[in-house]
XYZ file of C-alpha atoms in Angstrom:
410
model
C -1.203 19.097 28.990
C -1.715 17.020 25.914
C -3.593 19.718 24.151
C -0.542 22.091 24.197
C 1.544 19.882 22.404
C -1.058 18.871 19.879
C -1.395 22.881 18.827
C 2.233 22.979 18.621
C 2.242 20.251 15.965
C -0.685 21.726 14.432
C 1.409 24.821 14.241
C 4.414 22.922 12.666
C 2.155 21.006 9.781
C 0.732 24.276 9.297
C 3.905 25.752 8.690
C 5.182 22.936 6.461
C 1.877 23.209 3.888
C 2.703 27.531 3.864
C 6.542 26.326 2.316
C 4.512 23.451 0.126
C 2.084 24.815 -1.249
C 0.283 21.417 -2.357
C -2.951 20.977 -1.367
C -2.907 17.397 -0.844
C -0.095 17.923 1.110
C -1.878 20.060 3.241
C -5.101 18.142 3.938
C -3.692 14.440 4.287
C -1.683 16.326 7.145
C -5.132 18.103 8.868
C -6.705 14.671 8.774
C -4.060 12.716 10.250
C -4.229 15.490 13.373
C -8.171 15.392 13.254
C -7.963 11.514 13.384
C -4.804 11.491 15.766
C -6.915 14.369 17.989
C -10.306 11.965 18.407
C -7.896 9.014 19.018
C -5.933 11.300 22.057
C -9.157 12.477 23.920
C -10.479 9.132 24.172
C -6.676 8.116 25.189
C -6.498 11.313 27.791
C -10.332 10.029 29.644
C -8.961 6.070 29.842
C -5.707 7.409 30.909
C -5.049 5.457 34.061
C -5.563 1.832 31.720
C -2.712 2.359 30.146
C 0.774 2.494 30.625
C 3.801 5.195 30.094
C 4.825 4.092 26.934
C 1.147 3.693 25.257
C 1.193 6.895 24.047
C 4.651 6.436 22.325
C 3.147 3.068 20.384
C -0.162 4.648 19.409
C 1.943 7.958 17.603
C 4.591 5.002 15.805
C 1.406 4.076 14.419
C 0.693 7.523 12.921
C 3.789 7.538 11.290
C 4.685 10.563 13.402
C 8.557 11.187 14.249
C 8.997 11.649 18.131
C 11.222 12.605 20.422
C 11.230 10.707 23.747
C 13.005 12.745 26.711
C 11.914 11.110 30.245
C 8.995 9.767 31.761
C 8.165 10.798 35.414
C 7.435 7.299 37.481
C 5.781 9.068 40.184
C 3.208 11.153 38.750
C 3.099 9.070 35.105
C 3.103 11.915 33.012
C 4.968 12.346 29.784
C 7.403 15.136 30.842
C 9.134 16.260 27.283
C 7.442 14.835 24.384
C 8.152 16.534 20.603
C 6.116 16.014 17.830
C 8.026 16.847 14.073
C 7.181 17.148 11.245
C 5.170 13.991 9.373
C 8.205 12.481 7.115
C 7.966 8.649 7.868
C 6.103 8.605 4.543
C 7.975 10.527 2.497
C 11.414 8.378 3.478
C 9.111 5.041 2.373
C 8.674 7.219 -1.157
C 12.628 7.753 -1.301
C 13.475 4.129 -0.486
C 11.206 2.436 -2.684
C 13.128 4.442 -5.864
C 16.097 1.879 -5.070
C 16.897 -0.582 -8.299
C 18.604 -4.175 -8.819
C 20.427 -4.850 -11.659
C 21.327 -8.004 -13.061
C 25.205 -8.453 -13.096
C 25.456 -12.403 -14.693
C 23.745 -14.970 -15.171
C 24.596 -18.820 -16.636
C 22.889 -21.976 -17.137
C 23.844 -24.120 -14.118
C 21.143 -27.207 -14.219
C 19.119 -27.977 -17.627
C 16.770 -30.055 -15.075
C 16.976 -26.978 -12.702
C 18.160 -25.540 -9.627
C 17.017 -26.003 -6.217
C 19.171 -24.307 -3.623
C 22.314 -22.038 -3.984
C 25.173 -21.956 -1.299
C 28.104 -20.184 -0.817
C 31.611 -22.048 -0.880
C 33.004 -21.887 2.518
C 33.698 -18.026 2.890
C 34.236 -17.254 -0.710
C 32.826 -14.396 -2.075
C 33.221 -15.280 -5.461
C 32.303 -18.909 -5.363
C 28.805 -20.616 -5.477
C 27.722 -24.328 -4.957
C 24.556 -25.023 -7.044
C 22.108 -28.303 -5.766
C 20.170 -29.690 -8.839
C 16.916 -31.511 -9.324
C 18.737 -34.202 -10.769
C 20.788 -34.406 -7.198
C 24.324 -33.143 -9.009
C 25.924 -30.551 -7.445
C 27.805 -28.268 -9.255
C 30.846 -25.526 -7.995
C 31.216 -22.502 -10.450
C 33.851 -19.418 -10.160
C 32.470 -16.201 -11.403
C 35.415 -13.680 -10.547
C 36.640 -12.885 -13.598
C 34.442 -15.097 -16.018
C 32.559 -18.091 -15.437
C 33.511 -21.069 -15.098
C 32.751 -24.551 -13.884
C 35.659 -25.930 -11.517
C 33.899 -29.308 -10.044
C 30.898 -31.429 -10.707
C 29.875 -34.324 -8.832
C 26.443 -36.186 -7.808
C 25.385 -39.277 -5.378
C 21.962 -39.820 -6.852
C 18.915 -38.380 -9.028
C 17.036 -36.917 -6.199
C 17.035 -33.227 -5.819
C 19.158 -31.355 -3.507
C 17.505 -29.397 -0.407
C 20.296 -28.369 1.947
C 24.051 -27.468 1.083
C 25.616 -25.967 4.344
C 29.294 -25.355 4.334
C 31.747 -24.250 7.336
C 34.809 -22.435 7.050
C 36.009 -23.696 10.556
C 35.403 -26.656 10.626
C 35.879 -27.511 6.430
C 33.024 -29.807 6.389
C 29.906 -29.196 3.129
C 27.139 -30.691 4.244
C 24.345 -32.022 1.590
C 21.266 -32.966 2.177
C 18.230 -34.032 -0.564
C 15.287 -36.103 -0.844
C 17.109 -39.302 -0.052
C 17.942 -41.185 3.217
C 21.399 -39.774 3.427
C 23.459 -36.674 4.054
C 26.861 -36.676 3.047
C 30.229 -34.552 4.782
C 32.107 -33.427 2.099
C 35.997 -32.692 1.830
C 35.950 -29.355 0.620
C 39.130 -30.180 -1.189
C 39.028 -33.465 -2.787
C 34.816 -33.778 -2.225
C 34.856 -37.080 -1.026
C 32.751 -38.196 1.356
C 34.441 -37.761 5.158
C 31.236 -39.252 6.855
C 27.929 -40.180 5.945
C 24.582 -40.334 8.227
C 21.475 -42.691 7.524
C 19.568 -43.852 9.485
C 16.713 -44.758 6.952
C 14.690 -41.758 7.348
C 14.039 -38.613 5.407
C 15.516 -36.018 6.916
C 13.519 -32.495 6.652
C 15.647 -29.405 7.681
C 19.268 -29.202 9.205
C 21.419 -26.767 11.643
C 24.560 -26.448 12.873
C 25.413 -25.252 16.152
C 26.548 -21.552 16.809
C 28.312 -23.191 19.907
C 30.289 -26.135 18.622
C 30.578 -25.484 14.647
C 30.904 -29.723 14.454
C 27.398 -30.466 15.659
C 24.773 -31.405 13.462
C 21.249 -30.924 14.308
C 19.006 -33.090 11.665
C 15.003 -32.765 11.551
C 12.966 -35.943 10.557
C 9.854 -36.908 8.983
C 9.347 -38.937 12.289
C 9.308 -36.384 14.488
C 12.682 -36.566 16.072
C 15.584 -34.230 16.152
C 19.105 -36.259 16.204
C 22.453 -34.614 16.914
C 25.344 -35.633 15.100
C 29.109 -35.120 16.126
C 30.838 -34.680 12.274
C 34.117 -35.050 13.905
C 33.962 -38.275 15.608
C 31.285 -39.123 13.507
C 28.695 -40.159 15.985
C 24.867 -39.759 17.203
C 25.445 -37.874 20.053
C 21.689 -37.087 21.427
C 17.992 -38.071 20.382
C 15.388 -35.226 20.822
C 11.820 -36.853 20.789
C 8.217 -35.329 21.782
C 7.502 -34.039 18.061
C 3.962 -35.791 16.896
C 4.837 -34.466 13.520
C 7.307 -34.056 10.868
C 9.870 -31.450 12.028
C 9.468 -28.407 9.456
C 12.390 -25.983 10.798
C 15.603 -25.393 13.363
C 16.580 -22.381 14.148
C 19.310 -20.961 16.587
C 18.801 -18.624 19.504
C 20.460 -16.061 20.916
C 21.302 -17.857 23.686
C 24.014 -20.611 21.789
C 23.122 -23.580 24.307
C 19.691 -23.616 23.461
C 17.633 -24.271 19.833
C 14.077 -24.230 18.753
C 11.851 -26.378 16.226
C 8.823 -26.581 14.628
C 6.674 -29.527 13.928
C 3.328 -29.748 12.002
C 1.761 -31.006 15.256
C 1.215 -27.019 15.150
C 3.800 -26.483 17.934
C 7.455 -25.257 18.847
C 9.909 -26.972 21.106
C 12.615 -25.113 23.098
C 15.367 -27.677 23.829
C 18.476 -26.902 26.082
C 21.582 -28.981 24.041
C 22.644 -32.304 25.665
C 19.359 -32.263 27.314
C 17.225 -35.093 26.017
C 13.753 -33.419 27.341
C 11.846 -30.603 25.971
C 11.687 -27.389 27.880
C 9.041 -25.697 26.511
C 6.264 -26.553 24.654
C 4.290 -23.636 22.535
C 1.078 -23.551 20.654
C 1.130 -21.733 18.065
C -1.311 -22.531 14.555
C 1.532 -21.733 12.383
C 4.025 -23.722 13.272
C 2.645 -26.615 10.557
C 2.885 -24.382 7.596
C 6.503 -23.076 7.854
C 7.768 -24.521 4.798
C 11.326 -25.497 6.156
C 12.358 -21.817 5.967
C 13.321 -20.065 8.843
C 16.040 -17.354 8.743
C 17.261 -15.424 11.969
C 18.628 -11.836 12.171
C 19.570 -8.838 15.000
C 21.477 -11.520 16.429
C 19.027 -13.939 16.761
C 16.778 -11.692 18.586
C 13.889 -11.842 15.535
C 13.168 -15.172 12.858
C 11.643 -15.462 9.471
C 9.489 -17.893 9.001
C 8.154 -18.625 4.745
C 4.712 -19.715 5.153
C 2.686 -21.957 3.133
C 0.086 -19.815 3.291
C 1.860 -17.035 1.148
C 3.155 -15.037 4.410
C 6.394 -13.959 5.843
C 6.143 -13.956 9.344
C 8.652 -11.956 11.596
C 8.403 -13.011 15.314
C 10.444 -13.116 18.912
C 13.455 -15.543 19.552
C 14.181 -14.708 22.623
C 14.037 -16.958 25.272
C 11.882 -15.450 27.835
C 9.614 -14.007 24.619
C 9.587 -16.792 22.025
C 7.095 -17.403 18.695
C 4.924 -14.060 19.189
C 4.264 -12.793 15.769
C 5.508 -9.127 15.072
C 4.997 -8.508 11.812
C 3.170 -10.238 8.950
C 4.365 -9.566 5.638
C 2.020 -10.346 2.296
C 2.310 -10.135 -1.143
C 3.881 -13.252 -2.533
C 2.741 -16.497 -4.035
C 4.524 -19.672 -2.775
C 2.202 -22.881 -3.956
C 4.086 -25.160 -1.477
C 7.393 -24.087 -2.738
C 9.998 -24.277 -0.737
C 11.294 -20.708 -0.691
C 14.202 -19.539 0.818
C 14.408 -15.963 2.921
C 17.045 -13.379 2.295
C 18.056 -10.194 4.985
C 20.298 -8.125 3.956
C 20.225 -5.731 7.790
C 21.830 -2.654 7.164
C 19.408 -1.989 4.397
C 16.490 -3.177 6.642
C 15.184 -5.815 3.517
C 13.636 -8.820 3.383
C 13.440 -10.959 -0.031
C 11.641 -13.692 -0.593
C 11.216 -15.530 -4.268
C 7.988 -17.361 -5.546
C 6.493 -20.110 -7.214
C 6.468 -17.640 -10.463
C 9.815 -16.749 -10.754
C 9.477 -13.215 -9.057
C 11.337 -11.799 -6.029
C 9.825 -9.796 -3.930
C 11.618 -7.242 -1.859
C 10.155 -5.995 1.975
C 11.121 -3.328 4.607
C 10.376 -5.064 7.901
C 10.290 -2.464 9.361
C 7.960 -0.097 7.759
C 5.758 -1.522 5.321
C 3.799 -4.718 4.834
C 3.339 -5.321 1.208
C 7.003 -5.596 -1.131
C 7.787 -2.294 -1.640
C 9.535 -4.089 -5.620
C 9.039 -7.319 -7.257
C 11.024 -8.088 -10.268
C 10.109 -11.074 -12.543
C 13.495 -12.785 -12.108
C 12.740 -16.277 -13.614
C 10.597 -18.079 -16.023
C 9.847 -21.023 -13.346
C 9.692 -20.930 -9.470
C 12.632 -18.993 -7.633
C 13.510 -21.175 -4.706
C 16.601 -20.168 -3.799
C 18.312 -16.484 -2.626
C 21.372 -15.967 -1.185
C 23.107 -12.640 0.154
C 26.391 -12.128 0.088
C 28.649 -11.310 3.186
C 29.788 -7.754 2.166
C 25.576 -7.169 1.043
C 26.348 -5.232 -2.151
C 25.034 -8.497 -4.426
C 22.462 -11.572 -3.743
C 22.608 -14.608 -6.364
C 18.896 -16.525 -7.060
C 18.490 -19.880 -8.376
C 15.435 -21.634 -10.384
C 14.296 -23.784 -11.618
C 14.347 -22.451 -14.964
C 18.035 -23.862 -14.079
C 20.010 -20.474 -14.072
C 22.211 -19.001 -11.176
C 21.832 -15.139 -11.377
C 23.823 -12.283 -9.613
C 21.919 -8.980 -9.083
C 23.756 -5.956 -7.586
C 21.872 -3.198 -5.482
C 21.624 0.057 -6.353
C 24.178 2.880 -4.771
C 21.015 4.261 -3.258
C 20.205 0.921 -1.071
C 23.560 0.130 -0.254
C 23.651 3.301 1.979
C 21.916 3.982 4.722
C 18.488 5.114 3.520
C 16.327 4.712 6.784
């Protein structure tokens, strides 16, 4: 049964090399169905080990295009299964061609700059966080220009999160204290310490005026910014919290400690639900990006990976992809998706960024040397035509896509 659809592939490749004419063409394509023919007998004897959609997984892997009709539950056999033509590799060829330009650039920090944000929902607006802990608003619709610049210490700046709903910017940096900005005026509405560093932030998909604050002790704290209040303590962390991130569910979140483990926790509920082992849970370096709805997370590594796993959950903190090819050095790094190109952009301790398909291949697929010093911070805009990177070289740089990559290539 297998067999007959295996010639009738054959037939097809052999058909495709008669129009090519190229002989490497021809015999990559006979050694894939040599390699993909050894790989099927052995599959067709240990048949009854594996399930319906085994066979489906192991031609993905191939790189061979199928086309999945119905599966018979009685009998488990593959009823209508089509093999085309082998063109998974030539699309990664075609995709790979795409180009980023630089649009502008300016000098935003001398001492350099350490994360980028946007202001509220402003396309056309960025809010720079310095080493030297000022933060600085600049305009760059027309020309560029500085409209605000204000500071609350000499510590560097880790966090700027601003809401449109709720008008709160939120900053956090290497100090004991995060402030709630009026986006208007930027003074302070509200300001938390509680005499700890505080290691990663979140706000809640559910209620846009919680606050969810990692610590170096361990402890998650929830903070209400409109009555200005510790609402909840989460504790059973052994180690400094290194990331939040949301679900897909909105009542629940989940963190990651350097005890090497991840906590599910269920809001207003003091207690952990869940408790996972996993070995890289201590070297996320507080980047952790979700995307398809919260169904998949990045997590930066310290150990110069990108991993891509589940956040779903009933399937939580299984590792689906692994993505190499950048340097870090402890660098805190933040993650860029841009989803309806499929890409995944990451910067390094270098000044490169690095640019991935999640999807397809493993290793960046284009670095550009972006930066003289580390690039820590990337942020894509809503409409996904431009990203803006910061450095600490201390520039702010806008880089538009190519028309290729703004369609839809894959």
């Amino acid at each position: 049964d297998y067999s007959f659809y295996l010639k009738e592939s054959y037939q097809e490749v052999n058909e495709i090399n008669k129009k090519n004419h190229k002989s490497k063409f021809k015999l990559t394509h006979i050694l894939k169905i040599k390699k993909f023919k050894r790989v099927l007998s052995w599959m067709i004897f240990y048949r009854k080990l594996f399930f319906d959609l085994s066979l489906l997984l192991l031609l993905q892997t191939f790189n061979v295009d199928l086309v999945y009709r119905s599966i018979s539950s009685k009998t488990n056999n593959f009823k209508s299964i089509k093999f085309s033509k082998c063109i998974n590799n030539d699309k990664i060829k075609n995709a790979s061609n795409f180009s980023v330009f630089l649009k502008n650039h300016f000098l935003s920090h001398i001492s350099g700059v350490n994360t980028v944000s946007n202001f509220l929902n402003n396309n056309n607006m960025v809010l720079g966080g310095g080493l030297n802990g000022k933060i600085k608003l600049w305009d760059f619709r027309h020309k560029i220009s500085l409209i605000k610049s204000f500071g609350f210490s000499r510590k560097p700046i880790t966090h700027i999160l601003s809401n449109p709903e709720t008008n709160h910017i939120v900053i956090n940096g290497i100090g004991k204290t995060i402030h709630i900005l009026d986006p208007y005026t930027f003074r302070d509405k509200y300001c938390v310490n509680i005499n700890k560093n505080f290691t990663c932030l979140l706000l809640s998909k559910s209620n846009p005026n919680i606050l969810f604050t990692g610590c170096s002790d361990g402890n998650i704290y929830e903070w209400d910014l409109e009555y200005h209040v510790l609402k909840n303590t989460y504790k059973n962390h052994l180690g400094k919290v290194t990331t939040i991130c949301s679900l897909k569910e909105k009542d629940y979140f989940l963190s990651a400690s350097e005890d090497k483990t991840f906590g599910l926790w269920k809001i207003n509920t003091a207690h952990k639900i869940k408790k996972i082992s996993r070995t890289f849970a201590g070297n996320i370096n507080n980047s952790s990006t979700p995307f398809l709805d919260s169904s998949l997370v990045c997590y930066n590594s310290k150990e110069n990976k990108i991993l891509i796993a589940t956040n779903d959950i009933h399937n939580l903190c299984n590792v689906k992809q692994t993505l190499t090819g950048h340097i870090v050095n402890n660098f805190r790094c933040d993650l860029m998706i841009v989803e309806k190109n499929f890409l995944i952009a990451s910067g390094d301790a270098f000044g490169k960024i690095h640019f991935w398909f999640w999807n397809i291949k493993r290793s960046p697929i284009k670095s550009i040397i972006a930066h003289k010093r580390a690039a820590t911070s990337l942020l894509s805009q809503y409409s996904g035509d431009f990203f803006i990177s910061g450095s600490w070289d201390g520039y702010i740089k806008i880089w538009n896509f190519s028309k290729e990559i703004s369609g839809a290539i894959i």
